Amino acid sequence: MHKNKPLPERPKPPSFKEIIEDVDCAPNDDVVFSPYFSSDDIKEKSTALEESYLETSELNIENESPQDEAYNQAVEFIKLTKKLENAPTLLDEQFRRLQELKSEVSKSINKLKESSEALQS
């Protein structure tokens, strides 16, 4: 049978003074002890990342291979084809709605004419 040995005592957490000493002695590039970025640093880094992305994406677009270009055109063609397949249904719905609006407008015009005639009489 196994005997359960008691676990060793946990180490005590460092004191505030020890933590401050560790932070002060840490090199500037130590990610664990580096302070949070200031808002200026964040803006600077995000601008640099954005510029880097734009440069990279522009290069990718300019240096696109004929196969990539053909693939992108095929994908766009498929999207447009699906859109066109749904167009008749959408157009029918819009046409029905326009007919309803035409009927409502005609009724309103007739009511206005009747009101106008009643006022003139």
mmCIF file of C-alpha atoms in Angstrom:
data_model
loop_
_atom_site.group_PDB
_atom_site.id
_atom_site.type_symbol
_atom_site.label_atom_id
_atom_site.label_comp_id
_atom_site.label_asym_id
_atom_site.label_seq_id
_atom_site.Cartn_x
_atom_site.Cartn_y
_atom_site.Cartn_z
ATOM 1 C CA MET A 1 0.000 0.000 0.000
ATOM 2 C CA HIS A 2 1.038 3.544 -0.681
ATOM 3 C CA LYS A 3 1.498 5.873 2.186
ATOM 4 C CA ASN A 4 0.297 9.401 1.616
ATOM 5 C CA LYS A 5 3.148 11.756 2.243
ATOM 6 C CA PRO A 6 2.261 15.280 3.219
ATOM 7 C CA LEU A 7 2.968 17.854 0.561
ATOM 8 C CA PRO A 8 5.774 20.286 1.264
ATOM 9 C CA GLU A 9 4.712 23.680 2.476
ATOM 10 C CA ARG A 10 4.040 26.207 -0.247
ATOM 11 C CA PRO A 11 6.538 29.020 -0.601
ATOM 12 C CA LYS A 12 5.482 32.343 0.804
ATOM 13 C CA PRO A 13 4.584 35.013 -1.753
ATOM 14 C CA PRO A 14 7.171 37.761 -2.166
ATOM 15 C CA SER A 15 6.773 40.899 -0.158
ATOM 16 C CA PHE A 16 5.945 44.185 -1.809
ATOM 17 C CA LYS A 17 9.557 45.300 -1.330
ATOM 18 C CA GLU A 18 10.860 42.161 -3.084
ATOM 19 C CA ILE A 19 8.467 42.691 -5.978
ATOM 20 C CA ILE A 20 9.624 46.295 -6.414
ATOM 21 C CA GLU A 21 13.268 45.152 -6.346
ATOM 22 C CA ASP A 22 12.557 42.535 -9.041
ATOM 23 C CA VAL A 23 10.837 45.088 -11.246
ATOM 24 C CA ASP A 24 13.625 47.636 -10.786
ATOM 25 C CA CYS A 25 16.355 45.084 -11.558
ATOM 26 C CA ALA A 26 14.630 43.633 -14.627
ATOM 27 C CA PRO A 27 16.017 44.599 -18.044
ATOM 28 C CA ASN A 28 13.906 46.928 -20.191
ATOM 29 C CA ASP A 29 13.085 44.210 -22.721
ATOM 30 C CA ASP A 30 11.785 41.768 -20.084
ATOM 31 C CA VAL A 31 8.169 41.204 -21.107
ATOM 32 C CA VAL A 32 7.148 40.021 -17.652
ATOM 33 C CA PHE A 33 8.252 43.173 -15.873
ATOM 34 C CA SER A 34 7.813 45.715 -18.626
ATOM 35 C CA PRO A 35 5.266 48.406 -17.817
ATOM 36 C CA TYR A 36 2.095 48.779 -19.826
ATOM 37 C CA PHE A 37 2.435 50.690 -23.055
ATOM 38 C CA SER A 38 1.534 54.331 -22.940
ATOM 39 C CA SER A 39 -1.235 55.472 -25.266
ATOM 40 C CA ASP A 40 1.371 57.132 -27.514
ATOM 41 C CA ASP A 41 3.235 53.835 -27.810
ATOM 42 C CA ILE A 42 0.045 52.017 -28.713
ATOM 43 C CA LYS A 43 -0.848 54.579 -31.394
ATOM 44 C CA GLU A 44 2.686 54.408 -32.775
ATOM 45 C CA LYS A 45 2.728 50.615 -32.870
ATOM 46 C CA SER A 46 -0.758 50.339 -34.376
ATOM 47 C CA THR A 47 0.148 52.866 -37.087
ATOM 48 C CA ALA A 48 3.299 50.894 -37.865
ATOM 49 C CA LEU A 49 1.303 47.652 -38.046
ATOM 50 C CA GLU A 50 -1.294 49.247 -40.302
ATOM 51 C CA GLU A 51 1.382 50.605 -42.645
ATOM 52 C CA SER A 52 3.118 47.238 -42.701
ATOM 53 C CA TYR A 53 -0.165 45.498 -43.535
ATOM 54 C CA LEU A 54 -0.951 47.948 -46.319
ATOM 55 C CA GLU A 55 2.503 47.524 -47.834
ATOM 56 C CA THR A 56 2.201 43.753 -47.685
ATOM 57 C CA SER A 57 -1.336 43.640 -49.041
ATOM 58 C CA GLU A 58 -0.446 46.003 -51.897
ATOM 59 C CA LEU A 59 2.494 43.777 -52.784
ATOM 60 C CA ASN A 60 0.240 40.737 -52.764
ATOM 61 C CA ILE A 61 -2.260 42.434 -55.061
ATOM 62 C CA GLU A 62 0.400 43.653 -57.481
ATOM 63 C CA ASN A 63 2.223 40.315 -57.564
ATOM 64 C CA GLU A 64 -0.898 38.192 -57.874
ATOM 65 C CA SER A 65 -0.287 35.175 -60.051
ATOM 66 C CA PRO A 66 -2.505 34.506 -63.070
ATOM 67 C CA GLN A 67 -3.889 31.453 -61.259
ATOM 68 C CA ASP A 68 -4.843 33.563 -58.219
ATOM 69 C CA GLU A 69 -6.423 36.161 -60.457
ATOM 70 C CA ALA A 70 -8.423 33.495 -62.301
ATOM 71 C CA TYR A 71 -9.510 31.973 -58.989
ATOM 72 C CA ASN A 72 -10.646 35.358 -57.647
ATOM 73 C CA GLN A 73 -12.578 36.013 -60.860
ATOM 74 C CA ALA A 74 -14.242 32.602 -60.593
ATOM 75 C CA VAL A 75 -15.253 33.275 -56.987
ATOM 76 C CA GLU A 76 -16.679 36.657 -57.977
ATOM 77 C CA PHE A 77 -18.519 35.049 -60.902
ATOM 78 C CA ILE A 78 -20.092 32.461 -58.581
ATOM 79 C CA LYS A 79 -21.237 35.197 -56.178
ATOM 80 C CA LEU A 80 -22.797 37.177 -59.019
ATOM 81 C CA THR A 81 -24.458 34.054 -60.433
ATOM 82 C CA LYS A 82 -26.090 33.305 -57.069
ATOM 83 C CA LYS A 83 -27.222 36.906 -56.838
ATOM 84 C CA LEU A 84 -28.756 36.681 -60.322
ATOM 85 C CA GLU A 85 -30.474 33.396 -59.439
ATOM 86 C CA ASN A 86 -32.248 35.174 -56.581
ATOM 87 C CA ALA A 87 -33.058 38.249 -58.669
ATOM 88 C CA PRO A 88 -36.349 37.012 -60.221
ATOM 89 C CA THR A 89 -37.848 36.258 -56.804
ATOM 90 C CA LEU A 90 -36.695 39.580 -55.449
ATOM 91 C CA LEU A 91 -38.016 41.423 -58.503
ATOM 92 C CA ASP A 92 -41.388 39.654 -58.218
ATOM 93 C CA GLU A 93 -41.672 40.735 -54.579
ATOM 94 C CA GLN A 94 -40.756 44.308 -55.460
ATOM 95 C CA PHE A 95 -43.239 44.307 -58.351
ATOM 96 C CA ARG A 96 -46.056 43.075 -56.075
ATOM 97 C CA ARG A 97 -45.210 45.758 -53.529
ATOM 98 C CA LEU A 98 -45.253 48.431 -56.245
ATOM 99 C CA GLN A 99 -48.667 47.215 -57.404
ATOM 100 C CA GLU A 100 -49.966 47.464 -53.832
ATOM 101 C CA LEU A 101 -48.565 50.980 -53.530
ATOM 102 C CA LYS A 102 -50.143 51.921 -56.866
ATOM 103 C CA SER A 103 -53.508 50.697 -55.621
ATOM 104 C CA GLU A 104 -53.130 52.645 -52.351
ATOM 105 C CA VAL A 105 -52.138 55.817 -54.214
ATOM 106 C CA SER A 106 -55.094 55.435 -56.617
ATOM 107 C CA LYS A 107 -57.486 55.073 -53.664
ATOM 108 C CA SER A 108 -55.983 58.148 -52.001
ATOM 109 C CA ILE A 109 -56.334 60.157 -55.226
ATOM 110 C CA ASN A 110 -59.976 59.106 -55.575
ATOM 111 C CA LYS A 111 -60.681 60.098 -51.954
ATOM 112 C CA LEU A 112 -59.053 63.487 -52.543
ATOM 113 C CA LYS A 113 -61.114 64.002 -55.701
ATOM 114 C CA GLU A 114 -64.313 63.116 -53.832
ATOM 115 C CA SER A 115 -63.391 65.469 -50.988
ATOM 116 C CA SER A 116 -62.600 68.232 -53.450
ATOM 117 C CA GLU A 117 -65.913 67.737 -55.279
ATOM 118 C CA ALA A 118 -67.808 67.723 -51.975
ATOM 119 C CA LEU A 119 -66.193 71.026 -50.981
ATOM 120 C CA GLN A 120 -66.984 72.617 -54.347
ATOM 121 C CA SER A 121 -70.647 71.644 -54.147
#
